[in-house]
Coordinates of C-alpha atoms in Angstrom, one line a residue:
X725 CA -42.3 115.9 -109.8
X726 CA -42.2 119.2 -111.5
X727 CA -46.4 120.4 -112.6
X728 CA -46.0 121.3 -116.2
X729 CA -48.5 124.6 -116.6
X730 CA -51.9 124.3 -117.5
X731 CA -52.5 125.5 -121.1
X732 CA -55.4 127.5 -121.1
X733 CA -58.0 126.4 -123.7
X734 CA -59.3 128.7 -126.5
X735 CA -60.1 129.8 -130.0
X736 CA -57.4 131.6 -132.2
X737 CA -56.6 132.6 -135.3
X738 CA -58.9 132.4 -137.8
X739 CA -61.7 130.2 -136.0
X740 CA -61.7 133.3 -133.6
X741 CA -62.0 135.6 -136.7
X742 CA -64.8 133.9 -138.2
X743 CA -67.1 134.0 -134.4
X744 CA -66.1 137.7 -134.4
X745 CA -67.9 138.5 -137.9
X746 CA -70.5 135.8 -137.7
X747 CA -71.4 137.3 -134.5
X748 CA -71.4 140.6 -135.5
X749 CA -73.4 140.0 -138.4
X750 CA -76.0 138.5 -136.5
X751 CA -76.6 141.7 -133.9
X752 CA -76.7 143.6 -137.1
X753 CA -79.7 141.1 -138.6
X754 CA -81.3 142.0 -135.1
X755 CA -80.8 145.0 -135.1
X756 CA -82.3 145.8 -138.2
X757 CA -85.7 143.2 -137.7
X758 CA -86.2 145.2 -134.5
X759 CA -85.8 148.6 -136.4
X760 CA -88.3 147.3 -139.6
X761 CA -90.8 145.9 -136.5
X762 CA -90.6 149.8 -134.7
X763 CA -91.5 151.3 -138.4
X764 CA -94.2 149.1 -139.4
X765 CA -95.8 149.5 -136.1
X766 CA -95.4 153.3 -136.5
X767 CA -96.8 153.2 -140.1
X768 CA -99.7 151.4 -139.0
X769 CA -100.7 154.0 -136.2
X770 CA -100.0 156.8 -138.0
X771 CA -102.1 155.4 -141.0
X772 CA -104.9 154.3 -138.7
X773 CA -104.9 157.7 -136.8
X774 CA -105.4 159.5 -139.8
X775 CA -107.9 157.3 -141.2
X776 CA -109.9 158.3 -137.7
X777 CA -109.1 161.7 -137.9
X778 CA -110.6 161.8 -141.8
X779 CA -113.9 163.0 -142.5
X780 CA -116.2 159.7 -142.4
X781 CA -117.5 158.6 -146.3
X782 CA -120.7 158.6 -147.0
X783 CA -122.4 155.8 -147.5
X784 CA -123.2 154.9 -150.7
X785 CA -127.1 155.6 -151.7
X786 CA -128.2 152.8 -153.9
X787 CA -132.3 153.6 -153.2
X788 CA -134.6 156.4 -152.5
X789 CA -135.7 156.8 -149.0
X790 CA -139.6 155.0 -149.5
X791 CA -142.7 157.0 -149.3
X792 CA -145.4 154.9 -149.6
X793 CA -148.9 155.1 -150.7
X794 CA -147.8 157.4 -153.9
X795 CA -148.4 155.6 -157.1
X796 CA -151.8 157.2 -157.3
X797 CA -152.6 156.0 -160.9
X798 CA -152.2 152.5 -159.2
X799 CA -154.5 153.8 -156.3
X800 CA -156.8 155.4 -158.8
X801 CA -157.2 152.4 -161.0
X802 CA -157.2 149.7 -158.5
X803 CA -160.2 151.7 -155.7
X804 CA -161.6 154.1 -158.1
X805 CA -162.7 152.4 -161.5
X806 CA -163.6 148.6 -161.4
X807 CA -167.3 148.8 -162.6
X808 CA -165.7 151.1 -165.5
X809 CA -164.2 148.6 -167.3
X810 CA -161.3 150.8 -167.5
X811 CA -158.5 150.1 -169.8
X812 CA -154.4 151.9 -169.3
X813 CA -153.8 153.6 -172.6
X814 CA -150.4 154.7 -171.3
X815 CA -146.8 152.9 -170.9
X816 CA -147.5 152.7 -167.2
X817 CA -143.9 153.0 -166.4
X818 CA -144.4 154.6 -163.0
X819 CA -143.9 157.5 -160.8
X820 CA -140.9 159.4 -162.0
X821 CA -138.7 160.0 -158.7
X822 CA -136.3 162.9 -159.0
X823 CA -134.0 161.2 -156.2
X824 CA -133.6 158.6 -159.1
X825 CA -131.8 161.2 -161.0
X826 CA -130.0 163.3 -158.6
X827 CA -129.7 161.9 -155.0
X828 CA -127.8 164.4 -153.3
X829 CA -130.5 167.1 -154.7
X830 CA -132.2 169.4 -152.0
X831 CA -135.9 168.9 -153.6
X832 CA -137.5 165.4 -154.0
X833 CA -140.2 165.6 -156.5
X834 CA -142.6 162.5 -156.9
X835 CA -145.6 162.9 -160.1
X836 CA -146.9 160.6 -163.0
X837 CA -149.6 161.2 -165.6
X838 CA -151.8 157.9 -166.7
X839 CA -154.8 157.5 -169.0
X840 CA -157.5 155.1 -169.7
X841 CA -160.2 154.2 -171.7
X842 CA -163.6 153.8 -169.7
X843 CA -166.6 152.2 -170.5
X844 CA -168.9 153.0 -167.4
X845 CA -171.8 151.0 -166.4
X846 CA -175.5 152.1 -167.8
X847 CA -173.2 155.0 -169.8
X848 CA -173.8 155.5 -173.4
X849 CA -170.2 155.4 -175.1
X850 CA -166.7 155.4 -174.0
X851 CA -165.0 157.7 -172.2
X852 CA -161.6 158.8 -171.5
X853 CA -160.0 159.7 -168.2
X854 CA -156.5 161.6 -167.5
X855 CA -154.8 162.1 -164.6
X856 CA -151.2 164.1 -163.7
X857 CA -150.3 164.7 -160.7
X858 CA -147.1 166.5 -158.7
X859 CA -145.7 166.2 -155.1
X860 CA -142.9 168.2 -153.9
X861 CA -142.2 165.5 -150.6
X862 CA -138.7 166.6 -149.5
X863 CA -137.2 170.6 -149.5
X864 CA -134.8 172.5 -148.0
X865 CA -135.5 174.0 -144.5
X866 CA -135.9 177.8 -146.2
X867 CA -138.3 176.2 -149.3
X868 CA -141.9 176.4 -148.5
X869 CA -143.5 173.3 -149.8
X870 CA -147.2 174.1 -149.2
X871 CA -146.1 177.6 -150.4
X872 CA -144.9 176.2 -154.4
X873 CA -147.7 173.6 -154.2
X874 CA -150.1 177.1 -154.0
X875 CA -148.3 178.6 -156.6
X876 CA -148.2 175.8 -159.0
X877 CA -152.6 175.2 -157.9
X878 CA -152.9 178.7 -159.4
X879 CA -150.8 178.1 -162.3
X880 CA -152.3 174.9 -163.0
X881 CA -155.9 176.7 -163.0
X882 CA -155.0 179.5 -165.2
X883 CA -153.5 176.4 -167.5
X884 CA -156.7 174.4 -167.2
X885 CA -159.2 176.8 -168.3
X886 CA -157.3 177.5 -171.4
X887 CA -157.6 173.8 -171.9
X888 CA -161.2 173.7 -172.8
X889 CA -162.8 175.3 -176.0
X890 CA -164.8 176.7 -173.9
X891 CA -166.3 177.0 -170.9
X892 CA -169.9 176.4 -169.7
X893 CA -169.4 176.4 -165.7
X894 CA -166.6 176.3 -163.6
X895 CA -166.1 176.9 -160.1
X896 CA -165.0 176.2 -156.3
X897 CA -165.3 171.7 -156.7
X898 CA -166.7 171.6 -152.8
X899 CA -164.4 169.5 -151.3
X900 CA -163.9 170.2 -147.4
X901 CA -160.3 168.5 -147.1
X902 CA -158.6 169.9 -150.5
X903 CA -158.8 173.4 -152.3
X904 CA -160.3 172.3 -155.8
X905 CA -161.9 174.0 -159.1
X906 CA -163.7 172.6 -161.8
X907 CA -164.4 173.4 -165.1
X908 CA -167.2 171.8 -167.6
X909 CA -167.0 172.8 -171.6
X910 CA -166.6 171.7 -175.0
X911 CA -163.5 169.8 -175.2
X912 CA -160.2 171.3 -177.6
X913 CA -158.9 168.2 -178.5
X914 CA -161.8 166.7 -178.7
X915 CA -163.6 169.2 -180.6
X916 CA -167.8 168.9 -180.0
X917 CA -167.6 166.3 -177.1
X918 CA -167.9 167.0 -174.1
X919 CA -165.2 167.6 -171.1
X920 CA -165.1 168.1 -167.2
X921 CA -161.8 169.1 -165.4
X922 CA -161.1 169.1 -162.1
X923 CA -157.5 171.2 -160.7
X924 CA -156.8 170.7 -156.8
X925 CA -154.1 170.7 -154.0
X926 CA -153.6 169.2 -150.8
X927 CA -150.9 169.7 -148.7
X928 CA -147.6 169.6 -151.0
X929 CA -149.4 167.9 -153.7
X930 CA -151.6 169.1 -156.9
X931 CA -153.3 167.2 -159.1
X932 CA -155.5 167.6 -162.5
X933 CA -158.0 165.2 -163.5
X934 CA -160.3 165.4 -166.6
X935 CA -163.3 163.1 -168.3
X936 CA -164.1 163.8 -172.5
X937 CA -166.9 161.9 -173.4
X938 CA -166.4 160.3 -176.3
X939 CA -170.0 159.1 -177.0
X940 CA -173.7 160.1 -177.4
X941 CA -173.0 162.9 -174.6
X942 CA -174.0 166.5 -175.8
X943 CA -171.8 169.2 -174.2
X944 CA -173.7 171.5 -171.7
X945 CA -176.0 168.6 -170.7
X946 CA -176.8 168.7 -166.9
X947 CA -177.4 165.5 -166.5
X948 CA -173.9 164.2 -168.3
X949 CA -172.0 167.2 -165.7
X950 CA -173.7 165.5 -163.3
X951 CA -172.0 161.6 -164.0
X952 CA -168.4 163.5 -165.0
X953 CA -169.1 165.1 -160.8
X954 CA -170.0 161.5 -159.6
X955 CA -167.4 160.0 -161.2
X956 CA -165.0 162.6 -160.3
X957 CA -166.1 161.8 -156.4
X958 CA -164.5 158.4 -156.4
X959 CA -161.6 159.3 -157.5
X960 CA -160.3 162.6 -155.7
X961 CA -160.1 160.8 -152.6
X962 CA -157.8 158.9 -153.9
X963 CA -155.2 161.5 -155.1
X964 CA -155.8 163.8 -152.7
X965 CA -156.8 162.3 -149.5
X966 CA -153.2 160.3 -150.1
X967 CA -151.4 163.4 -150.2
X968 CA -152.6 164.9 -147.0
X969 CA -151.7 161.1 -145.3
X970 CA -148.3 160.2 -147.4
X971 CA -146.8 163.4 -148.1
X972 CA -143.8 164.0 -145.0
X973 CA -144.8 167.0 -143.1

């Protein structure tokens, strides 16, 4: 018997076609996923490098470094005049931080002033008490800070004086820890009564703090000097024995 040829088996004419393209159109989808992979990959290096390579950001501040022990008006009120019967005559809104105001500034300045009316045990009459206060805590390296708190001790002396109507003593306060000067007189705002005021600096701070009586006190009286010097005593310590302990070196 004569074999007949085997017919070999396969895909023509336009089946064949049709493989060709869809073939062809599928290496080209690969093609281009693997190209889009190699970019984003790329991108993201290249990104992240550069993000490493920036300068760092800052962190946002949001509140002042704390230096405690500062709110001397607090300190003042709360260790220094609770037989006095004392009474805050101002808002009370607190120490006014420069950092609130500018916190990339070179200088940090901390100060307050608060006032009350006093009505001291065995005293005849009421008396009113001030006190303001400054503290330079943080400067650059080529400011001084004991060096403007000197400066500004003088200026505030000069200032104090002036203050008074005049003057019947005045002199070096006595305290061993603080430079201080005190001046006793007739009050200018308070014209006839008597006034003692009392300008020192400790460390990076200065202070001024100042008794009128506003009673039966005559002005010049030894004896009235001598409760405006007791009274005084209580409360120094606690302005400017802070400052030597709070203040940053």
């Amino acid at each position: 018997m004569e074999e007949r040829p085997v017919r070999k088996q396969g895909v023509r004419g336009w089946r064949a076609l049709l493989i060709v393209l869809s073939s062809g159109t599928l290496a080209g989808l690969l093609v281009v996923a693997v190209l889009a992979g190699v970019v984003r990959t790329f991108t993201s290096v290249v990104s992240g490098g550069a993000s490493e390579a920036g300068e760092p950001q800052k962190p946002v501040v949001t509140s002042a470094p704390p230096v405690e022990g500062l709110d001397l008006c607090k300190s003042v009120e709360s260790e220094a005049l609770g037989s006095d019967s004392p009474s805050r005559l101002d808002n009370a809104e607190g120490v006014l931080d420069t950092f609130s105001e500018n916190p990339d500034g070179p200088t940090r300045m901390l100060s307050d002033e608060c006032s009350w009316s006093l009505f001291p045990a065995g005293k005849e009459g009421e008396w009113r008490l001030l006190v303001e206060y400054e503290a330079m805590v943080s400067a650059p390296d080529d400011v001084s800070k004991t060096e403007w708190a000197s400066v500004e001790f003088k200026r505030l002396k000069e200032k104090t004086g002036g203050r008074l109507a005049s003057v019947v003593e005045e002199g070096q306060a006595g305290y061993v820890d603080y430079d201080s000067y005190f001046f006793y007189g007739e009050s200018k705002e308070n014209p006839g009564r008597p006034e003692y005021r009392l300008v020192g600096v400790a460390k990076s701070g200065v202070a001024t703090v100042s008794i009128v009586d506003l009673g039966g006190g005559e002005v010049g009286d030894p004896r009235l000097e001598g409760d405006f010097r007791e009274k005084i005593s209580q409360i120094a310590p606690r302005i400017f024995g802070r400052f030597v302990l709070r203040i940053p070196d």
